[in-house]
Coordinates of C-alpha atoms and ligand atoms in Angstrom, one line a residue:
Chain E
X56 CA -26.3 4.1 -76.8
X57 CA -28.3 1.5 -78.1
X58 CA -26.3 -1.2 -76.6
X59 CA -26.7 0.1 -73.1
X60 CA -30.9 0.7 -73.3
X61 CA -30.0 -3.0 -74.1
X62 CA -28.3 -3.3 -71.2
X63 CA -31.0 -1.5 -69.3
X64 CA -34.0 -3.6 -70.8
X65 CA -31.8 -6.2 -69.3
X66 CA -31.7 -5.1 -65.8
X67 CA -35.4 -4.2 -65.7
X68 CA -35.8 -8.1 -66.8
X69 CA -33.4 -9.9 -64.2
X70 CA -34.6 -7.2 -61.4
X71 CA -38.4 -7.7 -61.0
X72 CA -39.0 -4.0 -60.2
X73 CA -38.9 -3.2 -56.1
X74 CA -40.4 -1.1 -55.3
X75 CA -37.5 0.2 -53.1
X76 CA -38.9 3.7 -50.9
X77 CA -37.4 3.8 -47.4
X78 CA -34.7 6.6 -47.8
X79 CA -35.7 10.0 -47.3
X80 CA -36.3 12.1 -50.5
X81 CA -33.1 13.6 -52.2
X82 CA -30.7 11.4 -49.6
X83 CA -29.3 9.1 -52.7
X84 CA -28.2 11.7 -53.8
X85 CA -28.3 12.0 -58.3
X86 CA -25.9 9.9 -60.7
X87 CA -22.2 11.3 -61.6
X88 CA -21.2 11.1 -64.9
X89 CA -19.7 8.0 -64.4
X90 CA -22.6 5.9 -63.2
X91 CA -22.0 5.6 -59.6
X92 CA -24.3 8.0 -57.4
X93 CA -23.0 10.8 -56.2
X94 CA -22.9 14.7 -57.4
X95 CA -22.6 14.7 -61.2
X96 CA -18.7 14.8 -61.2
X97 CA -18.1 13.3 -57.8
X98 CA -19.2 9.7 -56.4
X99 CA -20.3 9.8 -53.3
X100 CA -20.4 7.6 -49.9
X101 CA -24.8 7.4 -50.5
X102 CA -25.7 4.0 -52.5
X103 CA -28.3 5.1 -55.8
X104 CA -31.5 4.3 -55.1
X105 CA -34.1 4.6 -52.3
X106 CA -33.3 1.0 -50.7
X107 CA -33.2 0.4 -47.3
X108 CA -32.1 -2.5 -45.3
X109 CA -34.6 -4.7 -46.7
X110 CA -35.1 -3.3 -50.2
X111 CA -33.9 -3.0 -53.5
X112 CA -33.7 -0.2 -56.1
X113 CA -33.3 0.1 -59.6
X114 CA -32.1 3.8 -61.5
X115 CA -31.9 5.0 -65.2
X116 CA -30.0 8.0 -65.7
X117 CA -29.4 9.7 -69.1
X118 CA -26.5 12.9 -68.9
X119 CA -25.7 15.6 -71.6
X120 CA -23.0 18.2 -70.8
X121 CA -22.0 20.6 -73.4
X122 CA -18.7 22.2 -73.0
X123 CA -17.5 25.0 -75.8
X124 CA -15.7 22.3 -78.1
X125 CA -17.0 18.9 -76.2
X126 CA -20.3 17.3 -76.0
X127 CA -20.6 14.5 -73.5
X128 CA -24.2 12.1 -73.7
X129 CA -24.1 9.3 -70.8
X130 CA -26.4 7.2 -70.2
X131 CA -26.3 4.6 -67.6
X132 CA -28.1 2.1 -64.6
X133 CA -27.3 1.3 -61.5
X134 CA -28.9 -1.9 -59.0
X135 CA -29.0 -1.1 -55.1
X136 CA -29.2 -3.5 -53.1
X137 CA -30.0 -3.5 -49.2
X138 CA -28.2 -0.2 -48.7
X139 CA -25.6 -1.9 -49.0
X140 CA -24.1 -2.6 -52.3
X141 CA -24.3 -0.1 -55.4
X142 CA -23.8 -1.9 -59.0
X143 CA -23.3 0.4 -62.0
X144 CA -23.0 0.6 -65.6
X145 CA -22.5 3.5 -67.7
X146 CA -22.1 4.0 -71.4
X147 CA -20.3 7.8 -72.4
X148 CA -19.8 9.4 -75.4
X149 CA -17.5 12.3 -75.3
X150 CA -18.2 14.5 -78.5
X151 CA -14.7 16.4 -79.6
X152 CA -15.9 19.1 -82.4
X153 CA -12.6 19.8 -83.2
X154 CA -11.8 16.7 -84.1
X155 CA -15.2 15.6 -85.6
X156 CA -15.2 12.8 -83.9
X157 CA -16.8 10.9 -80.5
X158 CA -14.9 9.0 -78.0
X159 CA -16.5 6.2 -76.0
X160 CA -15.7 4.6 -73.0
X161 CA -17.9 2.2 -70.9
X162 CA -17.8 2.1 -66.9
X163 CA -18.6 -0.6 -64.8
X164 CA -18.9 0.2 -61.4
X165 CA -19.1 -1.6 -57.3
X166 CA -19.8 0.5 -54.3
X167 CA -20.2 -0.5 -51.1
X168 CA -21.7 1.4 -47.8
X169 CA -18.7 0.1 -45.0
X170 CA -19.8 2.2 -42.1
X171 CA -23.0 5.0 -40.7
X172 CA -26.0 6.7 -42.6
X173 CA -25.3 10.4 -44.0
X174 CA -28.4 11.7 -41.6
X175 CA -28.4 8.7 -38.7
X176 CA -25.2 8.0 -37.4
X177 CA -23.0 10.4 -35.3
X178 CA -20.1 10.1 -37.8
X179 CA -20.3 10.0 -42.0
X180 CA -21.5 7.6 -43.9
X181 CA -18.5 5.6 -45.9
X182 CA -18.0 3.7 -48.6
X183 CA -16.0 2.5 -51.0
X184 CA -16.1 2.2 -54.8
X185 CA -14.6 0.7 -57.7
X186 CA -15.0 2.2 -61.2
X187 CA -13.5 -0.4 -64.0
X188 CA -13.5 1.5 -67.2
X189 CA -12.8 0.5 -70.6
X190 CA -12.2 2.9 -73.4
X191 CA -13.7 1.9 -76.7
X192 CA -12.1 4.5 -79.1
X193 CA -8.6 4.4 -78.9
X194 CA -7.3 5.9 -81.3
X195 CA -6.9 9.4 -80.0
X196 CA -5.7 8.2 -76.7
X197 CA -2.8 5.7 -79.0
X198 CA -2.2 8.9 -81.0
X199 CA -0.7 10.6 -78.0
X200 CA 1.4 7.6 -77.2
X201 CA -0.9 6.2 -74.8
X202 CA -1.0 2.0 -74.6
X203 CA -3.2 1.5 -72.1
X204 CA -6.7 1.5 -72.4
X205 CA -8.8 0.2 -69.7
X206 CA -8.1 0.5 -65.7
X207 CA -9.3 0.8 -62.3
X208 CA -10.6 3.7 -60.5
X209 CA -10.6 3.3 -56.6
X210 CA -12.2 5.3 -53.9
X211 CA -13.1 6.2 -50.8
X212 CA -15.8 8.3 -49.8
X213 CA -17.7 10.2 -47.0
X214 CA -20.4 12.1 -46.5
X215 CA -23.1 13.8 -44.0
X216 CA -26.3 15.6 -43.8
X217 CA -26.5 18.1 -41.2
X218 CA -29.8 18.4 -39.9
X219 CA -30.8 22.2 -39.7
X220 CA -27.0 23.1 -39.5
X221 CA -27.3 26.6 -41.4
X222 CA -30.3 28.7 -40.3
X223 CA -32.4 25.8 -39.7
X224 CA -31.4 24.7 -43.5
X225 CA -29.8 21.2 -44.2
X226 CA -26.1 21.3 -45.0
X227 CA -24.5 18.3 -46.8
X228 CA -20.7 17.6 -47.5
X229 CA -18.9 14.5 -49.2
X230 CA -15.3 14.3 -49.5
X231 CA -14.0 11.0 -51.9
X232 CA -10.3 10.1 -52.2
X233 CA -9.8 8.8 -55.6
X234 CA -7.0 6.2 -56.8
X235 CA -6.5 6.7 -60.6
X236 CA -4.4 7.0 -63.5
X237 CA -7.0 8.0 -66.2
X238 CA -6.1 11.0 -68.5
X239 CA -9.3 12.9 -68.6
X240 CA -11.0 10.8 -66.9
X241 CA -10.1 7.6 -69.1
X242 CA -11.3 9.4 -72.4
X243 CA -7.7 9.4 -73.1
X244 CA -6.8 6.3 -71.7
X245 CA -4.9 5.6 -68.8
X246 CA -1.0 6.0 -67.6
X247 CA 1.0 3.7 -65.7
X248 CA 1.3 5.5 -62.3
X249 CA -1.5 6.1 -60.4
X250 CA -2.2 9.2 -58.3
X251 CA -4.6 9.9 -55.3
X252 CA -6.9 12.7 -56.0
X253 CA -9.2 14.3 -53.6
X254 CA -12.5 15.1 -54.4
X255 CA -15.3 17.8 -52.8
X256 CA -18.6 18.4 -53.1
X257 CA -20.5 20.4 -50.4
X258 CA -24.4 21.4 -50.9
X259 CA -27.7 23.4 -49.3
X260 CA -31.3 21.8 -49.1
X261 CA -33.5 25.2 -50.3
X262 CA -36.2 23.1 -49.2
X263 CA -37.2 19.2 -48.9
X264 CA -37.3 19.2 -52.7
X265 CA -34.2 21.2 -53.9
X266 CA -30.4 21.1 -53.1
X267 CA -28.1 23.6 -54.7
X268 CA -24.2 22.7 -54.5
X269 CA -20.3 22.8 -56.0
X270 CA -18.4 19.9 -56.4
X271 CA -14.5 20.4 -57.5
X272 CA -12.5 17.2 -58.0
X273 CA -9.0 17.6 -58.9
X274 CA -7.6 15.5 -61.9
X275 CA -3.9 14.3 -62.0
X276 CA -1.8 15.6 -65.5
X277 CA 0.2 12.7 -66.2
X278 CA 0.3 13.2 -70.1
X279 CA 1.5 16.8 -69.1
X280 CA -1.6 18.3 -71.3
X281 CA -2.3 21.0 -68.8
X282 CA -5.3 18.4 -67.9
X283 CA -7.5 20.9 -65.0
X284 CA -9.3 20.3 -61.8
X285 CA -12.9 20.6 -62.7
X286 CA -15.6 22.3 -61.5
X287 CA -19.6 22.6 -60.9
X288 CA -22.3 24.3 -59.1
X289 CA -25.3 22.5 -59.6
X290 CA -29.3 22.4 -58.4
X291 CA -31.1 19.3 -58.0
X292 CA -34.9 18.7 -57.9
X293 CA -36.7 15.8 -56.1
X294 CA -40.4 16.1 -56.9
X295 CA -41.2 12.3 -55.7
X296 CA -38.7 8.9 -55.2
X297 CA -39.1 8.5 -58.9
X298 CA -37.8 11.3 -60.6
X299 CA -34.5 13.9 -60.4
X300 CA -33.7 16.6 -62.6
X301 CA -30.2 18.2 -62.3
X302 CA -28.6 21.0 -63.8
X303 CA -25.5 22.2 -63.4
X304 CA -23.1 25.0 -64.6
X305 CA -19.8 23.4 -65.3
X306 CA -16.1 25.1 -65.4
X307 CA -13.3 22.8 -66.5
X308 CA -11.1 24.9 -67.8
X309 CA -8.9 23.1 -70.0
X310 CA -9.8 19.7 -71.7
X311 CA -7.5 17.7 -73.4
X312 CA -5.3 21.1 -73.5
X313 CA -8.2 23.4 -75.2
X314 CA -8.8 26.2 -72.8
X315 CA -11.9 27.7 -71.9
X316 CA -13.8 25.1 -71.3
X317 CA -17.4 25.6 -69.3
X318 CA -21.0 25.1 -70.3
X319 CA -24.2 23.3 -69.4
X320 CA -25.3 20.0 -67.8
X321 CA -28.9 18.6 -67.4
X322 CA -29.6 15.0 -66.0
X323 CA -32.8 13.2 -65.6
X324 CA -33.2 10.0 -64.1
X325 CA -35.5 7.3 -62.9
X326 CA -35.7 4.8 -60.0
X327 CA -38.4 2.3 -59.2
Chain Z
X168 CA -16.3 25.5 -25.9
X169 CA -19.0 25.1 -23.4
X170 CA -16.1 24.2 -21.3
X171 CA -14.8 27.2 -21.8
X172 CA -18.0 29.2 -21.4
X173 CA -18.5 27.9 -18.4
X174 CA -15.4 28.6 -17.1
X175 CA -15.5 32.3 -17.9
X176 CA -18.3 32.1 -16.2
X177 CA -17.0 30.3 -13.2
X178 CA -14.3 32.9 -13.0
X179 CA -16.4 35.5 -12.8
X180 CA -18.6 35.7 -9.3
X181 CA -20.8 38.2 -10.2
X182 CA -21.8 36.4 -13.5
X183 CA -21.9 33.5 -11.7
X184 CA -24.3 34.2 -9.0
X185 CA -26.5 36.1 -11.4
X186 CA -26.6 33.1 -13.8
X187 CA -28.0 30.6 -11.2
X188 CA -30.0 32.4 -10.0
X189 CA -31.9 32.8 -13.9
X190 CA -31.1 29.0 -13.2
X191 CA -33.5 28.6 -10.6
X192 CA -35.9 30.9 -11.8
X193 CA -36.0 28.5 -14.7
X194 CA -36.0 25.4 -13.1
X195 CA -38.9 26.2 -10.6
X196 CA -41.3 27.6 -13.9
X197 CA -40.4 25.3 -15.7
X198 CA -40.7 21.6 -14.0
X199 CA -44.1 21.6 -13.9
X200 CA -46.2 18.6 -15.5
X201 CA -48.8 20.9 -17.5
X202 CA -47.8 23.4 -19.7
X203 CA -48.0 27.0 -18.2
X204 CA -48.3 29.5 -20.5
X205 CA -46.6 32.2 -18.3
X206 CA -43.5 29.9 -17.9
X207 CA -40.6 31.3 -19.5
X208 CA -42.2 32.2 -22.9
X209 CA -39.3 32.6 -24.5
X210 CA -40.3 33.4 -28.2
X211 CA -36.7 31.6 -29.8
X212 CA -37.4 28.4 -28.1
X213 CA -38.4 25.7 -31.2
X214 CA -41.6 25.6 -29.2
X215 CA -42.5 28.9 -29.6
X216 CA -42.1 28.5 -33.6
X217 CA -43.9 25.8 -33.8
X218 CA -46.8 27.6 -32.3
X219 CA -46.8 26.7 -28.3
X220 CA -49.0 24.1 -27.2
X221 CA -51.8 25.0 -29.8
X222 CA -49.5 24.2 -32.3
X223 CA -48.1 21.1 -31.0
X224 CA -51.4 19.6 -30.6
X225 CA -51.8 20.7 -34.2
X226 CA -49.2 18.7 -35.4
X227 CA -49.6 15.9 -33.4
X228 CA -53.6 15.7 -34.9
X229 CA -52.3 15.8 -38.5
X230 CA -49.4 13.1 -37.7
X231 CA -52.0 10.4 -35.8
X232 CA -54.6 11.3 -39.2
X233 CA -51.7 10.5 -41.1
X234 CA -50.4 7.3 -39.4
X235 CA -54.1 5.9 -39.8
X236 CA -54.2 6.5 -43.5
X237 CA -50.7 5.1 -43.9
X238 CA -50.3 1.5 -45.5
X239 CA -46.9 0.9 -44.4
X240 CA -46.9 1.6 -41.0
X241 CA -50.5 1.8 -39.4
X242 CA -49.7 -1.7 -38.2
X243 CA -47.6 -0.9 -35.9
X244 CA -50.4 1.5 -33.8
X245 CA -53.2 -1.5 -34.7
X246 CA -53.4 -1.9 -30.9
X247 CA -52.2 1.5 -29.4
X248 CA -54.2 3.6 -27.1
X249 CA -54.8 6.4 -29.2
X250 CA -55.4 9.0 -26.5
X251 CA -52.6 8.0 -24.8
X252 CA -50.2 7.8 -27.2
X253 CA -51.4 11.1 -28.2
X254 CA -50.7 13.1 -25.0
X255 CA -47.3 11.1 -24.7
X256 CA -46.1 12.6 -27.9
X257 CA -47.6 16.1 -27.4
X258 CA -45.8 16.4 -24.1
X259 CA -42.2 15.0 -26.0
X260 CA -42.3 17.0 -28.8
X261 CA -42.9 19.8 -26.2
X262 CA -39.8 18.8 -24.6
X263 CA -37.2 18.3 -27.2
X264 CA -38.7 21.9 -29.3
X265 CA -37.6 23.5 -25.2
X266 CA -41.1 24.0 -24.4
X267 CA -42.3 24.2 -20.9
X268 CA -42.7 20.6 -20.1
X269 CA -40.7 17.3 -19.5
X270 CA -41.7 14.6 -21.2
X271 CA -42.7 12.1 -18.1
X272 CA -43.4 8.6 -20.2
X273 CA -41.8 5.2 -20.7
X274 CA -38.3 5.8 -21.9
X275 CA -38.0 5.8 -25.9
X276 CA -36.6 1.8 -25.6
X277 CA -39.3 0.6 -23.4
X278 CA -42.0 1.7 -25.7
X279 CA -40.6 0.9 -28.9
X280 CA -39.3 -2.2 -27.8
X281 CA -40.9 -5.4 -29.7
X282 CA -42.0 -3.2 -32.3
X283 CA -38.7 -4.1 -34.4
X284 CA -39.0 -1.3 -36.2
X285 CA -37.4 -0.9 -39.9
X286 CA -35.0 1.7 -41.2
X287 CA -37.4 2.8 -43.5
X288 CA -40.7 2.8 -41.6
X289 CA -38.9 4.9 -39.5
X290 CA -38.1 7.0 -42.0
X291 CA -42.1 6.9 -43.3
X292 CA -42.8 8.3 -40.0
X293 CA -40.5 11.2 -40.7
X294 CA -41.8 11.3 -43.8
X295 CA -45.4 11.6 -42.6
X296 CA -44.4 14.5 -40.5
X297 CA -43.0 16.5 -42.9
X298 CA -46.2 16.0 -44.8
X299 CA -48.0 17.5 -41.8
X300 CA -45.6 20.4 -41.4
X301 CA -46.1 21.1 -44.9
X302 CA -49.5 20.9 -44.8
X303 CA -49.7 23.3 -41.5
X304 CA -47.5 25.6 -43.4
X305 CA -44.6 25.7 -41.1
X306 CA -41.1 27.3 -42.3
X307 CA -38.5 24.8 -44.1
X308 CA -36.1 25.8 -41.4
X309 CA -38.5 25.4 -38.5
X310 CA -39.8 21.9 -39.8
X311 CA -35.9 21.1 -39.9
X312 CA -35.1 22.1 -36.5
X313 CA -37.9 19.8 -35.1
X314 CA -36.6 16.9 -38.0
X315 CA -33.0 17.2 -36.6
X316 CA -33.9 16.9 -33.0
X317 CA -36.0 13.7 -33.8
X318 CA -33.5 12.7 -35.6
X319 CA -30.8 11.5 -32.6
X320 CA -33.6 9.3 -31.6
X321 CA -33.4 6.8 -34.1
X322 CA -31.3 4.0 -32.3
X323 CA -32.8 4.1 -29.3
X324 CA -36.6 3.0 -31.2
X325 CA -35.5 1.2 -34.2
X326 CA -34.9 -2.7 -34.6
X327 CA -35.4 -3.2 -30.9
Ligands
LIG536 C1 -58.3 -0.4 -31.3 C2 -57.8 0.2 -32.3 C3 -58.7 1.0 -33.3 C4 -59.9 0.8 -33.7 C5 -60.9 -0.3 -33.3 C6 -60.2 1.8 -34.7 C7 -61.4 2.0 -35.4 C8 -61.6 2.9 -36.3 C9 -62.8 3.1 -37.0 C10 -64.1 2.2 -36.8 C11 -62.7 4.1 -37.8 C12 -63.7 4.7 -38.7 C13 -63.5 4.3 -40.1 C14 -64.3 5.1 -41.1 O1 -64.8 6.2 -40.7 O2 -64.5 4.6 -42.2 C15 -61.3 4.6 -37.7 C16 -60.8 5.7 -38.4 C17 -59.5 6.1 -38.2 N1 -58.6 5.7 -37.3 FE1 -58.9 4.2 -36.0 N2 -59.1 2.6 -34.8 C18 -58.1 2.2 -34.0 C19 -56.9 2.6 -33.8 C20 -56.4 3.7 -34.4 C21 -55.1 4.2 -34.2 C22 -54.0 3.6 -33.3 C23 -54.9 5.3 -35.0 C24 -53.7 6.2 -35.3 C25 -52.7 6.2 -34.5 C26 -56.1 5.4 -35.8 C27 -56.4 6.4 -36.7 C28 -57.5 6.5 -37.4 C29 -57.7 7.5 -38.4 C30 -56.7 8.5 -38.9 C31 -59.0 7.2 -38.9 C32 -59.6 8.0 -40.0 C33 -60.3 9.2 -39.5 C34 -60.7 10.0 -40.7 O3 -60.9 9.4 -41.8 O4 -60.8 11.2 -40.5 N3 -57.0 4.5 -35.4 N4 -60.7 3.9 -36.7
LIG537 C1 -37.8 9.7 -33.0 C2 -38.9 9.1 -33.3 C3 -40.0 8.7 -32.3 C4 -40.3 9.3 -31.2 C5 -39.7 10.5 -30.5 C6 -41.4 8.5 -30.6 C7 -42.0 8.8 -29.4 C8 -43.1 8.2 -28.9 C9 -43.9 8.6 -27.8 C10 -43.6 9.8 -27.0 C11 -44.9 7.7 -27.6 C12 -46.0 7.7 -26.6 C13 -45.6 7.1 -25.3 C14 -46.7 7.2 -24.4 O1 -47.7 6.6 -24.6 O2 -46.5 7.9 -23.4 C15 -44.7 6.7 -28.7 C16 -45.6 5.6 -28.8 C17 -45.5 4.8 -29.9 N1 -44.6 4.8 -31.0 FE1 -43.1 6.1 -31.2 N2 -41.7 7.5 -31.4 C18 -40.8 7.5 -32.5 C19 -40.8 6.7 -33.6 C20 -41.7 5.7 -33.8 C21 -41.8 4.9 -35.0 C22 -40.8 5.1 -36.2 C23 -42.8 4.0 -34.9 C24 -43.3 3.0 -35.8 C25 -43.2 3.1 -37.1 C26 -43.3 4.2 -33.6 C27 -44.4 3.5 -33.0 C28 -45.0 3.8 -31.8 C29 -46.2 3.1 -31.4 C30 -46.9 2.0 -32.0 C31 -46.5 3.7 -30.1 C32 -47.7 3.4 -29.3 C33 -47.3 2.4 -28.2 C34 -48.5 2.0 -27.4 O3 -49.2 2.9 -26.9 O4 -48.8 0.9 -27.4 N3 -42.6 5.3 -33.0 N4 -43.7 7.0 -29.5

């Protein structure tokens, strides 16, 4: 943790804070779990940030999730520049109480916007992402005969806002198609084949401040663990550019073959 | 499926005599320059929510008192006639919410155009407006419904 306030210190330095604005409140969306915006499981086609065109943005985010034998801290930044291109770096921590012992694994991630604007253009905004991610702790993943530690998530999302579609309400969907071969999500490193896995999230604007939602992104089982598609419903809150709080409620069944595996999520972060 | 409404409806003389008629009736109420309360007052239209021409006006107030507080885009009205500008967008926003007018002014590109405005001063005048709904206490779905019809707009005023 100390390593990526480091990190952060350092992007705050080589960024002379924008003062980035010209999105609509909420539209960024809030920061997945693995740095790039999105939902909190699933990365979506929005860019963090509240850069437009001729802007840049810079986000904090810090992530606790606690699951009945996990605990998972992340915290993370992410540069937007010019709508355009979405840098990211996150730093997790995956807490396994059975084990007594924490697994880390850093993420460096690239997104780019290729076509539209979730509420402007007549079809969804898309993008595509790269998440590069390098386990630190290996030795659980080695201990299940896994040899590789560090790979390549790639994806492709889309998403739209539609204006007033429900009863006059908002209604927003992403779907993301993701490349990968990382066994729970690269805590337990990565097998050789990779898999594409479809990802959904769909939410409701309550008002211009609040958006409740689900996500469910589907996982590949390559180490044949019983590894399950997870699960959230979640409620953001927007009170200014600056700030979102998100909480969420997540099910993941089974992790690393321990059943039962739901609990809490609360993320906070920042943008100037 | 309008294409098929309408050919039910084509299929069916009766319907289809009685529904141009209501046509008519609509068109003749309806064309008129100035608003006419009488014409078709038809409580569901986004007009009607919004508060019929009282309400428009309303909104259009608060959005000017807005524009001329706002640092980021106030420049772009330095030189508008305010009056003017002010009846144009009463009589739009009367249009697109179905109220009983038609918007007569320059097209969206002719006025916007040399104003090359941004993506996100376009989105501070969206902004601006749901700060005036809020203010004027309108329902999150109604401001919507007005939002989303604005909405469409976009390319044919921005970064011309
Ligand atoms: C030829 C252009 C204009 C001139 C010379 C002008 C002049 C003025 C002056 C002298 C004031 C009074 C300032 C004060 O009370 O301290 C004022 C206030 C204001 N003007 Fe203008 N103005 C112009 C155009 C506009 C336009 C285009 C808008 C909006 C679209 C606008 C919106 C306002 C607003 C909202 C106020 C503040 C009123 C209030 O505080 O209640 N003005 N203007
Ligand atoms: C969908 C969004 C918009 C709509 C529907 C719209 C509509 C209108 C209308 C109806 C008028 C009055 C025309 C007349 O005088 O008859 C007008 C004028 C004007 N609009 Fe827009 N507008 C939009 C967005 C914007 C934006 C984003 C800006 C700048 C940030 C802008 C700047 C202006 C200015 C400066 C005028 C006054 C022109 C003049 O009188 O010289 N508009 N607009």
């Amino acid at each position: 943790m100390k390593r990526i306030s480091l990190l952060f210190v350092f992007f705050i330095w080589l960024v002379p804070v924008g003062y980035a604005k010209g999105k609509i409140l909420a539209t960024p969306g809030v920061s997945t779990f693995e740095g790039s915006a999105g939902g909190g499981l699933v990365p979506w086609a929005q860019l963090a940030g509240y850069d437009s065109e001729d802007e840049y943005s810079t986000t904090g985010f810090c992530t606790r999730a606690g699951l009945k034998d996990f605990d998972l801290s992340v915290c993370g930044v992410q540069l937007g520049l010019y709508d355009r291109i979405e840098m990211s770096a996150a730093k997790q921590s995956l807490g396994v109480q059975p084990l007594g012992l924490a697994i880390e694994q850093d993420i460096w991630g690239i997104k780019t916007r290729l076509y539209g604007d979730i509420i402007y253009s007549k079809w969804p905004q898309v993008s595509f992402g790269v998440q590069h991610k390098r386990l630190q702790d290996r030795a659980v993943a080695a201990s299940l005969g896994v040899s590789q530690f560090s790979a390549n998530d790639y994806y492709i999302s889309a998403s739209k806002l539609h204006l007033a579609a429900a009863s006059g309400y908002h209604l927003f969907w992403n779907l993301t198609l993701r490349r990968t071969a990382a066994i729970e999500t690269g805590f337990l490193g990565f097998s050789s084949d990779a898999q594409w896995q479809p990802e959904v999230s769909a939410a409701a604007f309550l008002n211009h401040e609040f958006a409740i939602g689900m996500e469910y992104r589907t996982k590949p089982d390559e180490l044949a663990i019983g590894e399950s598609h997870w699960r959230d419903l979640f409620i953001a809150w927007f009170p200014n550019k600056q700030v979102n709080v998100t909480f969420a409620y997540l099910d993941f069944k089974q992790v690393a073959a321990i059943p039962q595996q739901n609990g809490w999520y609360l993320s906070l972060s920042g943008s100037f | 499926m309008s294409q098929l409404n309408q050919a039910l409806l084509l299929s069916a003389n009766l319907l289809k005599t009685l529904s141009s008629i209501v046509l008519v009736g609509l068109i003749l109420s309806c064309s008129s320059q100035q608003p006419i309360p009488s014409c078709g007052e038809n409580p569901n239209t986004l007009y009607a929510k919004l508060g019929s021409q009282a309400g428009i006006e309303k909104i259009v107030d608060g959005l000017i008192q807005a524009i001329g507080r706002d640092q980021q885009i106030f420049h772009y009205f330095r030189e508008a006639n305010v009056s003017h500008f002010r009846a144009g967008l009463i009589q739009h926003f009367c249009d697109i919410a179905n109220g009983p007018c038609r918007y007569q002014g320059d097209s969206m590109q002719q006025i916007h155009t040399g104003m090359n405005i941004s993506e996100g001063d376009f989105n501070r005048l969206v902004e601006l407006l749901i700060e005036v709904l809020e203010q004027l206490d309108y329902d999150i779905p109604i401001q919507n419904q007005l939002i989303a019809r604005l909405a469409p707009l976009r390319s044919q005023v921005i970064k011309i």
